[in-house]
Amino acid sequence: MVCRPVSFVQDLNLLMMDRLLHREHWVEPDERYQCNTCFQYFHLDPKKHCYMCGEIVCGDCRTRLLIEGRYMNDVGVMAFHHGFTAKVCHPCYFTFFSARAVGFFEVEKHPNRSRPSKKKLPSSHPSKPPRRPTSDHPPPSSGSLTNASPTKCAA
């Protein structure tokens, strides 16, 4: 099982919850060619958005938050978010969320897409014997290697 750290944040004000929930302030991915935090160029790594400032960052410069808080929904009614996952860049995390984090825990990464594990066979299971060379003579080699003197390797 692979785990990833997640900060737990409670009781955000309405402005912060509203900003986290809407994507209209995000930077267009085509506008950035490097991470806004560490300035690494994006090659094969996908571009990630910070949910707070909307900038493009790499996966290493982002922190995952599990947030509980109130927000105003589309019809103007106060709603409560329980377990909203937000991904924010490190500068936004340390500016807005580190003082509000009430806990830190690890969650399983991709619980539904786990790789099959290689299990060892029980000792009673017959295994194949190691392959032995069919001849005691080394295989023929090409050119200058045939005249080379044999050397022993330190084990």
Tab-separated table of C-alpha atoms in Angstrom:
chain	number	residue	atom	x	y	z
A	1	MET	CA	0.000	0.000	0.000
A	2	VAL	CA	1.359	3.388	-1.006
A	3	CYS	CA	0.316	6.282	1.224
A	4	ARG	CA	0.514	9.998	0.729
A	5	PRO	CA	0.408	12.720	3.382
A	6	VAL	CA	-2.702	14.883	3.650
A	7	SER	CA	-3.218	17.896	5.912
A	8	PHE	CA	-6.604	18.215	7.609
A	9	VAL	CA	-8.044	21.750	7.719
A	10	GLN	CA	-11.234	22.852	9.500
A	11	ASP	CA	-13.424	25.945	9.694
A	12	LEU	CA	-12.358	27.978	6.695
A	13	ASN	CA	-14.147	31.272	6.162
A	14	LEU	CA	-16.587	31.671	3.280
A	15	LEU	CA	-14.187	33.626	1.092
A	16	MET	CA	-11.524	30.930	1.214
A	17	MET	CA	-14.029	28.126	0.612
A	18	ASP	CA	-15.526	30.036	-2.316
A	19	ARG	CA	-12.101	30.572	-3.834
A	20	LEU	CA	-11.234	26.877	-3.501
A	21	LEU	CA	-14.441	25.737	-5.158
A	22	HIS	CA	-14.373	27.859	-8.324
A	23	ARG	CA	-11.983	27.407	-11.223
A	24	GLU	CA	-12.616	30.687	-13.007
A	25	HIS	CA	-9.500	32.290	-11.510
A	26	TRP	CA	-7.154	29.514	-12.695
A	27	VAL	CA	-4.324	30.254	-15.124
A	28	GLU	CA	-4.653	28.611	-18.538
A	29	PRO	CA	-2.242	25.644	-18.828
A	30	ASP	CA	-1.020	26.883	-22.224
A	31	GLU	CA	0.326	30.060	-20.595
A	32	ARG	CA	2.914	28.274	-18.433
A	33	TYR	CA	5.864	26.121	-19.471
A	34	GLN	CA	7.473	25.806	-16.046
A	35	CYS	CA	6.402	25.349	-12.441
A	36	ASN	CA	5.510	28.640	-10.766
A	37	THR	CA	7.217	27.541	-7.530
A	38	CYS	CA	10.428	25.666	-8.423
A	39	PHE	CA	10.713	26.852	-12.066
A	40	GLN	CA	11.263	23.327	-13.424
A	41	TYR	CA	10.152	22.984	-17.029
A	42	PHE	CA	7.263	20.642	-17.726
A	43	HIS	CA	8.341	17.782	-19.938
A	44	LEU	CA	6.351	14.618	-19.405
A	45	ASP	CA	4.927	15.584	-16.025
A	46	PRO	CA	1.361	16.864	-16.186
A	47	LYS	CA	0.658	20.453	-15.220
A	48	LYS	CA	-1.267	20.847	-11.957
A	49	HIS	CA	-3.310	23.792	-10.735
A	50	CYS	CA	-3.177	25.280	-7.277
A	51	TYR	CA	-6.787	25.426	-6.080
A	52	MET	CA	-6.114	28.666	-4.177
A	53	CYS	CA	-4.100	30.962	-6.456
A	54	GLY	CA	-4.809	29.138	-9.717
A	55	GLU	CA	-1.153	28.980	-10.782
A	56	ILE	CA	0.400	26.011	-12.571
A	57	VAL	CA	2.777	23.932	-10.430
A	58	CYS	CA	4.444	20.538	-10.648
A	59	GLY	CA	3.292	17.610	-8.543
A	60	ASP	CA	6.225	18.010	-6.126
A	61	CYS	CA	5.288	21.619	-5.303
A	62	ARG	CA	1.716	20.832	-4.301
A	63	THR	CA	0.176	19.825	-0.977
A	64	ARG	CA	-3.053	17.881	-0.569
A	65	LEU	CA	-5.591	19.179	1.947
A	66	LEU	CA	-8.712	17.558	3.326
A	67	ILE	CA	-11.012	20.462	4.144
A	68	GLU	CA	-14.166	20.770	6.187
A	69	GLY	CA	-15.944	24.097	6.049
A	70	ARG	CA	-19.045	26.088	5.105
A	71	TYR	CA	-19.624	27.662	1.732
A	72	MET	CA	-22.380	29.384	-0.201
A	73	ASN	CA	-23.806	27.075	-2.866
A	74	ASP	CA	-25.132	28.110	-6.292
A	75	VAL	CA	-28.603	29.015	-5.003
A	76	GLY	CA	-27.266	31.134	-2.140
A	77	VAL	CA	-27.811	28.611	0.637
A	78	MET	CA	-25.166	27.935	3.262
A	79	ALA	CA	-23.820	24.416	2.819
A	80	PHE	CA	-21.246	22.359	4.677
A	81	HIS	CA	-18.406	20.567	2.939
A	82	HIS	CA	-17.217	17.426	4.658
A	83	GLY	CA	-14.055	15.978	3.205
A	84	PHE	CA	-13.409	18.259	0.232
A	85	THR	CA	-9.941	17.507	-1.152
A	86	ALA	CA	-7.981	20.528	-2.357
A	87	LYS	CA	-4.516	20.660	-3.839
A	88	VAL	CA	-2.617	23.873	-3.198
A	89	CYS	CA	0.902	25.044	-3.984
A	90	HIS	CA	3.408	25.252	-1.156
A	91	PRO	CA	3.388	29.091	-0.964
A	92	CYS	CA	-0.422	29.119	-0.595
A	93	TYR	CA	-0.308	26.306	1.952
A	94	PHE	CA	2.163	28.119	4.180
A	95	THR	CA	0.396	31.471	3.710
A	96	PHE	CA	-3.227	30.410	4.200
A	97	PHE	CA	-3.488	26.886	5.606
A	98	SER	CA	-0.543	25.812	7.768
A	99	ALA	CA	-1.838	27.680	10.842
A	100	ARG	CA	-5.323	26.214	10.315
A	101	ALA	CA	-4.206	22.607	9.865
A	102	VAL	CA	-5.451	20.599	12.830
A	103	GLY	CA	-3.987	17.274	11.849
A	104	PHE	CA	-1.912	15.322	9.428
A	105	PHE	CA	-2.492	11.790	8.234
A	106	GLU	CA	-1.853	9.486	5.324
A	107	VAL	CA	-4.382	8.082	2.906
A	108	GLU	CA	-3.974	5.251	0.471
A	109	LYS	CA	-2.982	6.335	-3.013
A	110	HIS	CA	-5.313	4.963	-5.696
A	111	PRO	CA	-7.034	2.327	-3.527
A	112	ASN	CA	-8.979	0.921	-6.500
A	113	ARG	CA	-6.004	0.723	-8.831
A	114	SER	CA	-3.545	-1.288	-6.776
A	115	ARG	CA	-0.919	-3.305	-8.557
A	116	PRO	CA	-0.931	-7.033	-8.058
A	117	SER	CA	1.766	-7.951	-5.600
A	118	LYS	CA	4.385	-10.559	-6.289
A	119	LYS	CA	3.890	-13.307	-3.771
A	120	LYS	CA	6.604	-15.756	-2.870
A	121	LEU	CA	5.798	-19.346	-3.540
A	122	PRO	CA	5.661	-21.605	-0.495
A	123	SER	CA	8.818	-23.576	0.201
A	124	SER	CA	7.021	-26.827	-0.640
A	125	HIS	CA	6.414	-25.589	-4.186
A	126	PRO	CA	8.839	-27.224	-6.626
A	127	SER	CA	11.024	-24.729	-8.399
A	128	LYS	CA	12.889	-25.104	-11.643
A	129	PRO	CA	16.543	-26.080	-11.300
A	130	PRO	CA	18.997	-23.454	-12.536
A	131	ARG	CA	20.014	-23.770	-16.177
A	132	ARG	CA	23.428	-25.234	-16.741
A	133	PRO	CA	25.548	-24.618	-19.796
A	134	THR	CA	25.438	-27.475	-22.288
A	135	SER	CA	29.210	-27.437	-22.671
A	136	ASP	CA	32.192	-26.903	-20.397
A	137	HIS	CA	33.822	-24.716	-23.061
A	138	PRO	CA	33.033	-20.982	-23.200
A	139	PRO	CA	31.134	-19.785	-26.256
A	140	PRO	CA	33.284	-18.545	-29.134
A	141	SER	CA	33.942	-14.839	-29.081
A	142	SER	CA	34.876	-12.473	-31.836
A	143	GLY	CA	38.155	-10.912	-32.955
A	144	SER	CA	40.554	-9.617	-30.353
A	145	LEU	CA	38.747	-11.143	-27.417
A	146	THR	CA	39.776	-14.697	-28.377
A	147	ASN	CA	43.418	-14.031	-27.539
A	148	ALA	CA	42.729	-12.224	-24.278
A	149	SER	CA	43.977	-13.914	-21.148
A	150	PRO	CA	41.326	-15.083	-18.694
A	151	THR	CA	40.867	-12.954	-15.579
A	152	LYS	CA	39.093	-13.729	-12.342
A	153	CYS	CA	36.501	-11.396	-10.883
A	154	ALA	CA	36.432	-10.706	-7.164
A	155	ALA	CA	33.215	-11.996	-5.701
